[in-house]
Tab-separated table of N, CA, C and O and ligand atoms in Angstrom:
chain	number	residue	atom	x	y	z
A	1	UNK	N	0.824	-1.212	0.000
A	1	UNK	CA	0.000	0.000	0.000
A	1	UNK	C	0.866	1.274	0.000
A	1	UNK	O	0.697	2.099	-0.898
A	2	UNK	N	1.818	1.482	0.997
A	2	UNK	CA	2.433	2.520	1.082
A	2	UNK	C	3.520	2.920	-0.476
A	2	UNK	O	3.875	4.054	-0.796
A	3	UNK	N	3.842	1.676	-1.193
A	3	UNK	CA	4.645	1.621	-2.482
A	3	UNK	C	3.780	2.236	-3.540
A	3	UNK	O	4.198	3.052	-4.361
A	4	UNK	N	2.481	1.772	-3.466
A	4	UNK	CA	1.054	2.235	-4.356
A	4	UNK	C	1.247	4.391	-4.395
A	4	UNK	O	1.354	5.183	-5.332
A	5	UNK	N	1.211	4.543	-3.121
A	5	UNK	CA	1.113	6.032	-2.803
A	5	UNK	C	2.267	6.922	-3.266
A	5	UNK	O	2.331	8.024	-3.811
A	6	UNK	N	3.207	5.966	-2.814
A	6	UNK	CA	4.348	6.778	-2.722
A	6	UNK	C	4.544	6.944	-4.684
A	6	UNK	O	5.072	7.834	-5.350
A	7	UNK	N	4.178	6.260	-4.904
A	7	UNK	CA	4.776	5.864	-6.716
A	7	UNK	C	3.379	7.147	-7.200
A	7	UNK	O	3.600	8.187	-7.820
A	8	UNK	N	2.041	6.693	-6.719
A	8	UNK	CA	0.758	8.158	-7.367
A	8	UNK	C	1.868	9.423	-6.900
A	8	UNK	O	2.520	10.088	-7.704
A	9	UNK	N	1.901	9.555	-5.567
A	9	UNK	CA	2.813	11.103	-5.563
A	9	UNK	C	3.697	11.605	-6.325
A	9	UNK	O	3.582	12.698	-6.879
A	10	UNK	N	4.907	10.653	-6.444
A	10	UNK	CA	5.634	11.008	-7.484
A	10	UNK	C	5.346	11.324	-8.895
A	10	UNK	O	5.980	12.177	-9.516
A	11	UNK	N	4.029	10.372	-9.579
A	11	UNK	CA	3.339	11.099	-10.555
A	11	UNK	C	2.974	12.088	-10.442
A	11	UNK	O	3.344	12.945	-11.244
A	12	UNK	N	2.071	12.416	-9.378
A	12	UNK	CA	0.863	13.416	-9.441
A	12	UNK	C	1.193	14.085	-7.913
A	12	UNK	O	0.317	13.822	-7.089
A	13	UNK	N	2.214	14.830	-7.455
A	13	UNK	CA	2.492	15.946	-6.443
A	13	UNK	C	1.333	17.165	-6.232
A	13	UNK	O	1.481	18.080	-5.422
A	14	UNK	N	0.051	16.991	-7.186
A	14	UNK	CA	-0.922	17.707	-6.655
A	14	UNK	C	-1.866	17.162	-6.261
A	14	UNK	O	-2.934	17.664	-5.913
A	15	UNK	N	-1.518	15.946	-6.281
A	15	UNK	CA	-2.713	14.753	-5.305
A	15	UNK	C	-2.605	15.128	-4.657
A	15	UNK	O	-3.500	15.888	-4.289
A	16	UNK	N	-1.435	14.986	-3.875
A	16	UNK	CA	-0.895	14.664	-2.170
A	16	UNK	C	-1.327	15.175	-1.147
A	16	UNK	O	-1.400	14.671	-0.026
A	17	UNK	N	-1.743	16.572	-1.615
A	17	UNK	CA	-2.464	17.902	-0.916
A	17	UNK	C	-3.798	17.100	-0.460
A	17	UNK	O	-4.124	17.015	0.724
A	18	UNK	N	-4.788	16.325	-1.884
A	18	UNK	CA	-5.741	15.880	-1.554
A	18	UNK	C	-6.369	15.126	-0.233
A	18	UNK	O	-7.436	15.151	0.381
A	19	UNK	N	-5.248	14.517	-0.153
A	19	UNK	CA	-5.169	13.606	1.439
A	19	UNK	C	-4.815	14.106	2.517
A	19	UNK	O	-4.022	15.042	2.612
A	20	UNK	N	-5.563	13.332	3.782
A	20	UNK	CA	-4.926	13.627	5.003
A	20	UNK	C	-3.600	12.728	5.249
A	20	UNK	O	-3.039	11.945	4.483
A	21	UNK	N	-3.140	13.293	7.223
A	21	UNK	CA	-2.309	12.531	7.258
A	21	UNK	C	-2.492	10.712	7.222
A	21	UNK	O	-1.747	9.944	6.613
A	22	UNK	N	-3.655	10.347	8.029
A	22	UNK	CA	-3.675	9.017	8.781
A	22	UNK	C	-4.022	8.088	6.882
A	22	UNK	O	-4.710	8.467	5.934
A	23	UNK	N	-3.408	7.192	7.019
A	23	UNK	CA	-3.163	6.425	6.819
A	23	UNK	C	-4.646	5.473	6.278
A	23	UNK	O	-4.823	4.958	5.174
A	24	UNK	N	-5.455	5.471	7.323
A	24	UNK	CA	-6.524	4.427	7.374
A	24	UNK	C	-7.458	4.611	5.710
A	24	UNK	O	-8.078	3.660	5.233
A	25	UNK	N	-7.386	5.984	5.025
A	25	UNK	CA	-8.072	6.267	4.424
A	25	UNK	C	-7.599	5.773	2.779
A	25	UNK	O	-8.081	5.290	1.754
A	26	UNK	N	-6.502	6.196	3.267
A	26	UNK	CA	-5.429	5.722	2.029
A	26	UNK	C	-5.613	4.060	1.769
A	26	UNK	O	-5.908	3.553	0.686
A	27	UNK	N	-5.417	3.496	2.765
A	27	UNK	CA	-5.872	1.759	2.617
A	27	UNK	C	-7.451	1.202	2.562
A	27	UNK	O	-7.653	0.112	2.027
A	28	UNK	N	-8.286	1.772	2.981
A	28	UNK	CA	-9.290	1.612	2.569
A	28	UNK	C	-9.382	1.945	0.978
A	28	UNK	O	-10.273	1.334	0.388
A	29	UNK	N	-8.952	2.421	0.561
A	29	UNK	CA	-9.216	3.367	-0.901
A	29	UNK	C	-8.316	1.796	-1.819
A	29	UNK	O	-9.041	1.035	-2.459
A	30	UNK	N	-7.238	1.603	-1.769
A	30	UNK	CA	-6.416	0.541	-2.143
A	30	UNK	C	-7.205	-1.034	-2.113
A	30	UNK	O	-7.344	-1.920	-2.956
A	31	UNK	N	-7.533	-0.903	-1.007
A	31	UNK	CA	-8.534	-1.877	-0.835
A	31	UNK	C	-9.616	-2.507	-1.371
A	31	UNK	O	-9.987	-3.680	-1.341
A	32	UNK	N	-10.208	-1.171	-2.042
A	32	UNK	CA	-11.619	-0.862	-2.682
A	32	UNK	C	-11.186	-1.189	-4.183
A	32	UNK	O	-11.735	-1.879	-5.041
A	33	UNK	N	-9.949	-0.412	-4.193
A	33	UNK	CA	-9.844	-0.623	-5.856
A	33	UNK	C	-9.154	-1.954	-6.027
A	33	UNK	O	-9.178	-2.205	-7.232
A	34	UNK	N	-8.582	-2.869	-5.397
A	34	UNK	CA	-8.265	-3.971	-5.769
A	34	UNK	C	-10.061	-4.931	-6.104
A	34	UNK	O	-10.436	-5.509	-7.124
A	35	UNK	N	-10.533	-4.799	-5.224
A	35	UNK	CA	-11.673	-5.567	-5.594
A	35	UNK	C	-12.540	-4.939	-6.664
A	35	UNK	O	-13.214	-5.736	-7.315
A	36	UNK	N	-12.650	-3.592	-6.979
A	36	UNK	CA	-12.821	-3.441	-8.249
A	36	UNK	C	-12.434	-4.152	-9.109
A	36	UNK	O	-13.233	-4.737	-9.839
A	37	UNK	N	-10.972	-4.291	-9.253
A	37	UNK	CA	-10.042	-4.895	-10.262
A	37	UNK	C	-10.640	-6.546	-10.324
A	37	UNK	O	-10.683	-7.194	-11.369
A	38	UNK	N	-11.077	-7.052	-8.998
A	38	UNK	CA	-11.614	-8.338	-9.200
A	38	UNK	C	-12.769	-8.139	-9.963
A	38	UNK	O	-13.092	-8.749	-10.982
A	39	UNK	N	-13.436	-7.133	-9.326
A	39	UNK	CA	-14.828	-7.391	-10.045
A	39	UNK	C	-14.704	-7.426	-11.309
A	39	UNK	O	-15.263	-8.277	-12.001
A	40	UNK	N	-13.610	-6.081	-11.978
A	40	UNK	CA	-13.738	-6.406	-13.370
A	40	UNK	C	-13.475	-7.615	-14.125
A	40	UNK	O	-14.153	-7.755	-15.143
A	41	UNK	N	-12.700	-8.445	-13.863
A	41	UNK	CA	-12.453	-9.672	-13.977
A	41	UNK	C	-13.500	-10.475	-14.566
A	41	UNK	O	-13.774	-11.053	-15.618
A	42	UNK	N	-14.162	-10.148	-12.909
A	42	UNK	CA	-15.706	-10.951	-12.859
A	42	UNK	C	-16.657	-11.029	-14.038
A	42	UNK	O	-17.294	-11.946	-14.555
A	43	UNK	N	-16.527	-9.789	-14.263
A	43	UNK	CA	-17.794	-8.853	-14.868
A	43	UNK	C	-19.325	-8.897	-14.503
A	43	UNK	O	-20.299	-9.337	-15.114
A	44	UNK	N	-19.184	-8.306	-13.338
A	44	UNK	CA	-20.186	-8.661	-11.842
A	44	UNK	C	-20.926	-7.303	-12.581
A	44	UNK	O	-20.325	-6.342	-13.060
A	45	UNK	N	-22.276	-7.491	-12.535
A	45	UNK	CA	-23.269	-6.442	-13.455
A	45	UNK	C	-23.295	-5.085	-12.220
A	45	UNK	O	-23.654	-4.031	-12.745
A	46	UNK	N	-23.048	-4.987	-11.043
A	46	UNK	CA	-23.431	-3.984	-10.222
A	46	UNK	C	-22.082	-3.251	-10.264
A	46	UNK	O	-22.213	-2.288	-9.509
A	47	UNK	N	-20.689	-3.253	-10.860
A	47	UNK	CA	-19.844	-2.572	-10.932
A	47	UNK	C	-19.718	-0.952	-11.369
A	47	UNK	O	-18.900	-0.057	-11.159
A	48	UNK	N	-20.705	-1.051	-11.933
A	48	UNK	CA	-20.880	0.430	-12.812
A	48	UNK	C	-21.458	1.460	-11.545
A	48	UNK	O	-21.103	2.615	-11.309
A	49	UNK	N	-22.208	0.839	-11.011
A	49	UNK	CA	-23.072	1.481	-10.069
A	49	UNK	C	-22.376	2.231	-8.789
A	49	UNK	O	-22.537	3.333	-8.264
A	50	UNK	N	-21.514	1.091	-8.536
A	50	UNK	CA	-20.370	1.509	-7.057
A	50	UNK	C	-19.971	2.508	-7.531
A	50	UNK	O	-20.533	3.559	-7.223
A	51	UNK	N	-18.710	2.509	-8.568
A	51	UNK	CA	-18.001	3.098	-9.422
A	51	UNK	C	-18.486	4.404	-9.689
A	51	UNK	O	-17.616	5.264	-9.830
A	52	UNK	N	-19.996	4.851	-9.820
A	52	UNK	CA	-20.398	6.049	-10.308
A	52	UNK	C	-20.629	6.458	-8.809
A	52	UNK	O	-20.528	7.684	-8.759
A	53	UNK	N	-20.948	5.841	-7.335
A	53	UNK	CA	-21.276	6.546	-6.579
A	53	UNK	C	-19.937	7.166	-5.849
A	53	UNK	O	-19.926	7.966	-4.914
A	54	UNK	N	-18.620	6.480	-6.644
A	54	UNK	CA	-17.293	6.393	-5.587
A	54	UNK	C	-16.482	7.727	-6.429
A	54	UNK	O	-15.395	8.139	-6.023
A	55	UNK	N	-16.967	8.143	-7.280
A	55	UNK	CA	-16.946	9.289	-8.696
A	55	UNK	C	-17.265	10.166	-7.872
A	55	UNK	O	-16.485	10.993	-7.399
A	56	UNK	N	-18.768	10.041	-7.553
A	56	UNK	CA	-19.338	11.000	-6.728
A	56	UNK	C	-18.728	12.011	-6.018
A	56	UNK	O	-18.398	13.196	-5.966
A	57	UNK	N	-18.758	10.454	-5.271
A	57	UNK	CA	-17.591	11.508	-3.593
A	57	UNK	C	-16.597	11.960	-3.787
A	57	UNK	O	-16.248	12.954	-3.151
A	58	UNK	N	-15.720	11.335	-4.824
A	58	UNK	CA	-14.138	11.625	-5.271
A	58	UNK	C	-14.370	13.190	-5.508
A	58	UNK	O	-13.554	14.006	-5.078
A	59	UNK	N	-15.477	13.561	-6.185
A	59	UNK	CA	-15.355	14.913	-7.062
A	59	UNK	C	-15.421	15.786	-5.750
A	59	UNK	O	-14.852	16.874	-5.665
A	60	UNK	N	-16.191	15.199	-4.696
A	60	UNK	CA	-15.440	16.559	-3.235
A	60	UNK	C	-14.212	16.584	-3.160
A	60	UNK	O	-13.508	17.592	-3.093
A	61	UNK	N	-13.814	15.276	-3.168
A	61	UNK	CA	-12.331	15.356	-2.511
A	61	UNK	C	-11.186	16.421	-3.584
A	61	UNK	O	-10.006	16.688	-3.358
A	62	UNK	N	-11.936	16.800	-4.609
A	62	UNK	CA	-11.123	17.482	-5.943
A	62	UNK	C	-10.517	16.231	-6.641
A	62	UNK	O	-9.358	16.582	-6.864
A	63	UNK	N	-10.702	14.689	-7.209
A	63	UNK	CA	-10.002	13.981	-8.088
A	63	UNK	C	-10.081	14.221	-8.895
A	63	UNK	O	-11.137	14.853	-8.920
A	64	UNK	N	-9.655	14.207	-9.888
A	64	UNK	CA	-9.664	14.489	-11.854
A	64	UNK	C	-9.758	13.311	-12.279
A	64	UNK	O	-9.562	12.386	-11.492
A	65	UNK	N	-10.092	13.053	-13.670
A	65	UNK	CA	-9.915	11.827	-14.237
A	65	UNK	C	-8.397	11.729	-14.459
A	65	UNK	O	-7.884	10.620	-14.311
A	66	UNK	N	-7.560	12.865	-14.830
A	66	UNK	CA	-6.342	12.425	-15.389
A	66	UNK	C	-5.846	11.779	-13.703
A	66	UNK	O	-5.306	10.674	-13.750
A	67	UNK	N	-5.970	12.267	-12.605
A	67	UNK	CA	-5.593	11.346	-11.420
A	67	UNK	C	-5.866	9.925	-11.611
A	67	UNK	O	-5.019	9.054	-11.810
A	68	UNK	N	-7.195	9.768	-11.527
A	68	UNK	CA	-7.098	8.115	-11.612
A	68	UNK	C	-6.033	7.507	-12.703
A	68	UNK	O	-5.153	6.683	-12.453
A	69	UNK	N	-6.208	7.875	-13.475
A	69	UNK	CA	-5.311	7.232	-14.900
A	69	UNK	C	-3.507	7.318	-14.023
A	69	UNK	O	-2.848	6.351	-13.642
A	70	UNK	N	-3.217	8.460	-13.951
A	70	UNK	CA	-1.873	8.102	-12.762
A	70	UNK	C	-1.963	7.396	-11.223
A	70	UNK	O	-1.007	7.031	-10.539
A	71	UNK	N	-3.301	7.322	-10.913
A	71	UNK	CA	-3.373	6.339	-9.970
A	71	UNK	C	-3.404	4.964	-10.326
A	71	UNK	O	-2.896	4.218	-9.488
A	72	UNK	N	-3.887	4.410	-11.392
A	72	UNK	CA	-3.989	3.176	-11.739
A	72	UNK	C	-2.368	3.091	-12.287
A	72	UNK	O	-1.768	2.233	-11.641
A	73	UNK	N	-1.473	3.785	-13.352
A	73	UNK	CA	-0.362	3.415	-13.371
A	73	UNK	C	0.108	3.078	-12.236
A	73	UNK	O	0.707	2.003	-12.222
A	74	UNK	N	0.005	3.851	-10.928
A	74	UNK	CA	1.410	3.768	-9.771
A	74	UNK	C	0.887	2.137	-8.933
A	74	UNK	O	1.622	1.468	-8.206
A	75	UNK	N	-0.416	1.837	-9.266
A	75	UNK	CA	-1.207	0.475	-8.887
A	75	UNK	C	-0.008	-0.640	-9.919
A	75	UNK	O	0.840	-1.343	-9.369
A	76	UNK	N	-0.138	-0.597	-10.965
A	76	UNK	CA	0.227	-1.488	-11.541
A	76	UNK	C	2.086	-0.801	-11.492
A	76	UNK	O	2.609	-1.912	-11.578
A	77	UNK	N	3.177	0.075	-11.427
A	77	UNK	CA	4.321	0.371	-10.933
A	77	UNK	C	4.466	-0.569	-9.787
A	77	UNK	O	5.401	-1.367	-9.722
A	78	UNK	N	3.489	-0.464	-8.839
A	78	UNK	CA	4.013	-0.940	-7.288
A	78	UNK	C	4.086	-2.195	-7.518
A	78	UNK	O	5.138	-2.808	-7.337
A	79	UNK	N	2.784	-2.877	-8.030
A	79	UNK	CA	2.759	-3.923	-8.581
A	79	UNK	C	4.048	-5.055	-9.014
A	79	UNK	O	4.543	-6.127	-8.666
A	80	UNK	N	4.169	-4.014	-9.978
A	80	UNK	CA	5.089	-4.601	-11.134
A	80	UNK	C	6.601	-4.671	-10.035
A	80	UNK	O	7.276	-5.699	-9.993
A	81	UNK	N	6.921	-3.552	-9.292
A	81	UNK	CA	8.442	-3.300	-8.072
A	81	UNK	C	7.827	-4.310	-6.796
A	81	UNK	O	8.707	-4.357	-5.935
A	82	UNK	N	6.937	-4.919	-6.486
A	82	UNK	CA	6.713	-5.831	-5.402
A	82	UNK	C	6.623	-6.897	-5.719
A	82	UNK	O	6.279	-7.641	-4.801
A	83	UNK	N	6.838	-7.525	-6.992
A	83	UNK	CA	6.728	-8.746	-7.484
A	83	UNK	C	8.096	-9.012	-8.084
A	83	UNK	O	8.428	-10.195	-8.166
A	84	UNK	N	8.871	-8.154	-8.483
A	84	UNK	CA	10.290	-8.230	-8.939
A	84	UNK	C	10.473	-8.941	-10.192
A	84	UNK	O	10.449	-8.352	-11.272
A	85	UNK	N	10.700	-10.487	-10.048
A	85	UNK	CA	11.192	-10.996	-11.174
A	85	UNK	C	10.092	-12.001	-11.353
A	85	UNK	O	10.015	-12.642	-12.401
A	86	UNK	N	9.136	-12.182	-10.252
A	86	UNK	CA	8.103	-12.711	-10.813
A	86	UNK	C	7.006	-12.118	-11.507
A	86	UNK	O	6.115	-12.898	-11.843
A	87	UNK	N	6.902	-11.186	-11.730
A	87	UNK	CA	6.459	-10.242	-12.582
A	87	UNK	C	6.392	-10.522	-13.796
A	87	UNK	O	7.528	-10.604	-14.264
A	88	UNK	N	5.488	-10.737	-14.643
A	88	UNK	CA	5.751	-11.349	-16.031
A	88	UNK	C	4.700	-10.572	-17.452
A	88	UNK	O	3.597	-10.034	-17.350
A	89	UNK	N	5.199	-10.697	-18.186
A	89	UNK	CA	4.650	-9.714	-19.367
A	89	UNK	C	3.258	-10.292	-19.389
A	89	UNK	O	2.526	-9.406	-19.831
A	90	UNK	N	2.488	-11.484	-19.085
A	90	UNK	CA	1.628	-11.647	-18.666
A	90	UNK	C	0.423	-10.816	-17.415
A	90	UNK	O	-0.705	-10.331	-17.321
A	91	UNK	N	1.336	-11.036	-16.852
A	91	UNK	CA	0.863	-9.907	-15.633
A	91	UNK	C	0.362	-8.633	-16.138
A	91	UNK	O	-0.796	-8.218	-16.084
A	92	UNK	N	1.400	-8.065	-16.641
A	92	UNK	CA	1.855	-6.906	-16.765
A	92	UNK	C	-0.106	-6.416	-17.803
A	92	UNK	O	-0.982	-5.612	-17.485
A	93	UNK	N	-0.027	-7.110	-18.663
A	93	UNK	CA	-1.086	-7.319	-19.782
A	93	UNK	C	-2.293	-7.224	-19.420
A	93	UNK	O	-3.081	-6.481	-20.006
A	94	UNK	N	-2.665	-8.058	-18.266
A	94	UNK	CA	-3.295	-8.308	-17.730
A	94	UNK	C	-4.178	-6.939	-16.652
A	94	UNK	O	-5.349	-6.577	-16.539
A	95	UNK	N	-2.735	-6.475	-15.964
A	95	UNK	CA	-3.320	-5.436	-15.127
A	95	UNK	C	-4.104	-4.363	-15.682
A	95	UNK	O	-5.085	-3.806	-15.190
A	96	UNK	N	-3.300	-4.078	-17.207
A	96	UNK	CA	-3.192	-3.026	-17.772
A	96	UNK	C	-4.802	-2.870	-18.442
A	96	UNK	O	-5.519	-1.878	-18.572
A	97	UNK	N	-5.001	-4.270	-18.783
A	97	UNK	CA	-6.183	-4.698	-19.608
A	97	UNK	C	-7.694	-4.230	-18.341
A	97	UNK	O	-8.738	-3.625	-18.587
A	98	UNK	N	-7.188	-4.822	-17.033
A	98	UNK	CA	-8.512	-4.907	-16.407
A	98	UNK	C	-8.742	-2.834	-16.200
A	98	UNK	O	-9.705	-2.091	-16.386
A	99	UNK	N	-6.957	-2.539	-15.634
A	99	UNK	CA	-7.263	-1.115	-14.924
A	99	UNK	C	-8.189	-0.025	-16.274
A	99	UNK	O	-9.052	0.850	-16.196
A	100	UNK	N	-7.457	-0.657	-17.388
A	100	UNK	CA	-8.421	0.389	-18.556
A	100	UNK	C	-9.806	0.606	-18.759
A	100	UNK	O	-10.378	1.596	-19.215
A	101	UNK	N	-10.486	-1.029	-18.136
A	101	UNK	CA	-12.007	-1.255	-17.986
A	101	UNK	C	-12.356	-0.292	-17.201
A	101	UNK	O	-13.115	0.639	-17.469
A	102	UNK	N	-11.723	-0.538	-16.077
A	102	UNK	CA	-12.044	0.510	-14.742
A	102	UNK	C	-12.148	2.002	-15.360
A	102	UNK	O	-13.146	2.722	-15.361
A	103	UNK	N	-10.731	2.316	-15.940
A	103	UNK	CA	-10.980	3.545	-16.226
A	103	UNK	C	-11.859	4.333	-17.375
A	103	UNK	O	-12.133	5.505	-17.636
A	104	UNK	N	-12.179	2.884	-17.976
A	104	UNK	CA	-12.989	3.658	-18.778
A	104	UNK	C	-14.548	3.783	-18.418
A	104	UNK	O	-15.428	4.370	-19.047
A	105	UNK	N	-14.638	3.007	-17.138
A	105	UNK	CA	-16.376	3.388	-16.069
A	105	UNK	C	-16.087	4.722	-15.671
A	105	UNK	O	-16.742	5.763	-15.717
A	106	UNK	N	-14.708	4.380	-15.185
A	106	UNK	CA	-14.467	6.196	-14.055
A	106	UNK	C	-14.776	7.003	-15.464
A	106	UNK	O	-16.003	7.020	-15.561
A	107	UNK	N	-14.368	7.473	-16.252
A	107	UNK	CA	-14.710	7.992	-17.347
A	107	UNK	C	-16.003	7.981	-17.573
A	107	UNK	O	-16.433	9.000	-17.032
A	108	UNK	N	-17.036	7.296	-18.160
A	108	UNK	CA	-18.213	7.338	-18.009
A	108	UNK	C	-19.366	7.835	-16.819
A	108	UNK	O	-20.419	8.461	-16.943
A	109	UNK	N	-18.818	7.384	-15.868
A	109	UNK	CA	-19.301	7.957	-14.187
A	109	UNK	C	-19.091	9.608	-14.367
A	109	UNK	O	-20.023	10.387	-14.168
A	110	UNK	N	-17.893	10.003	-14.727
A	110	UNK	CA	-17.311	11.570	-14.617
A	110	UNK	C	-17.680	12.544	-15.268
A	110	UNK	O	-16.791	13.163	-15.851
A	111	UNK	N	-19.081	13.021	-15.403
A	111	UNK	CA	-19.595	13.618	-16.652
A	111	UNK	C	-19.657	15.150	-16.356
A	111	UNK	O	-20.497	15.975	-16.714
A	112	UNK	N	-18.165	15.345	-15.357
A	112	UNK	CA	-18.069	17.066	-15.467
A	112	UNK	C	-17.749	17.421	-17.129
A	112	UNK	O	-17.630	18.589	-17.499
B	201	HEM	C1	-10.841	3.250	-8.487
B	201	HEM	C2	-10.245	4.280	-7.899
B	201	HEM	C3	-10.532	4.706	-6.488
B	201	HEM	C4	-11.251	4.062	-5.508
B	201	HEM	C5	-11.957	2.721	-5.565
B	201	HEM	C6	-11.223	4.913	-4.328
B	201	HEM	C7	-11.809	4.603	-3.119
B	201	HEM	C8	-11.658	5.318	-1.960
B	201	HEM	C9	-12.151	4.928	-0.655
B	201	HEM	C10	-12.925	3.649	-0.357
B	201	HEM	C11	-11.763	5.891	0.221
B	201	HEM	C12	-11.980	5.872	1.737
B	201	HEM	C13	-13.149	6.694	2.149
B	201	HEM	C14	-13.316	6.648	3.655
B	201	HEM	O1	-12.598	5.941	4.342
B	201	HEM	O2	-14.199	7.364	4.125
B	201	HEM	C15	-11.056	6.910	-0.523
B	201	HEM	C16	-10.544	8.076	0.008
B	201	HEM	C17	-9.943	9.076	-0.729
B	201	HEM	N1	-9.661	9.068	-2.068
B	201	HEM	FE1	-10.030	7.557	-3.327
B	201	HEM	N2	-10.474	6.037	-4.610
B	201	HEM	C18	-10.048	5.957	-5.924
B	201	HEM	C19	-9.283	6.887	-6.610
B	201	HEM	C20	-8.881	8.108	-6.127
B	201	HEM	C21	-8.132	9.083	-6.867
B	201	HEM	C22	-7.667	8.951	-8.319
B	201	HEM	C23	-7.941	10.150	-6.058
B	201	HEM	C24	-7.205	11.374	-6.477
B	201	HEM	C25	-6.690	12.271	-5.703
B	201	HEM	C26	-8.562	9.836	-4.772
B	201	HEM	C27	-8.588	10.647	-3.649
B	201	HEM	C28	-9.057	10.258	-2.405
B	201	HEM	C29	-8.937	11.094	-1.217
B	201	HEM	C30	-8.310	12.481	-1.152
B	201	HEM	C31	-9.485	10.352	-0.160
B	201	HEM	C32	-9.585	10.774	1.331
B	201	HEM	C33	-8.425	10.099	2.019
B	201	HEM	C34	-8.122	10.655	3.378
B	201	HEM	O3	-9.016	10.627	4.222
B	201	HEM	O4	-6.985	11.051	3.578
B	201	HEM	N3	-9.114	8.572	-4.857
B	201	HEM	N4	-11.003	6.534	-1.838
């Protein structure tokens, strides 16, 4: 989790502001989007729905779409640096394939 954050900041240094200090919020959020990532998998029919209400709230917090899109890279970065050499162009394909689904709901959900 903390590899996930640290890798979005370094993209996106005007996130960072977005967040508080503690911690708890940041892992809940990581949390959420991994099982997204399952769901997409799944292709569980109520995904769209979460997704547009989690849009919602994001847009208080100030997220952009171009954030998520550097949040899902630093997902699949941490990824890719916590798995090392087991890491495989498979993988890699894979993440890239499900996080684009995702982003292309967050996209649809985001109709500033
Ligand atoms: C699929 C992508 C995402 C999911 C599923 C998600 C989900 C969540 C969840 C579940 C929380 C915790 C809410 C709580 O504990 O009350 C949270 C907090 C938050 N999220 Fe996200 N999030 C996503 C992407 C983003 C992006 C791209 C940003 C961009 C800045 C962002 C900014 C925040 C902020 C600022 C908080 C508050 C954290 C704090 O209390 O410090 N999120 N998110």
């Amino acid at each position: 989790m903390p590899l996930v954050y640290e890798r979005f900041f370094a993209l996106r240094p005007d996130a960072r502001a977005l967040f508080g200090n503690d911690a708890l919020g940041r892992g809940r959020m990581f949390n959420e989007t991994l099982t997204m990532i399952l769901e997409c998998t799944r292709e569980v029919g109520y995904l769209e729905g979460i997704v547009e209400r989690e849009v919602g709230d994001h847009r208080a917090y100030g997220a952009t779409l171009s954030m998520y899109e550097s949040y899902f890279e630093a997902v699949v970065q941490a990824m890719q640096a916590a798995l090392g050499e087991s890491w495989t162009p498979s993988h890699e394909e894979s993440w890239r394939r499900q996080l684009e689904h995702l982003l292309s709901i967050v996209a649809g959900a985001d109709d500033r």
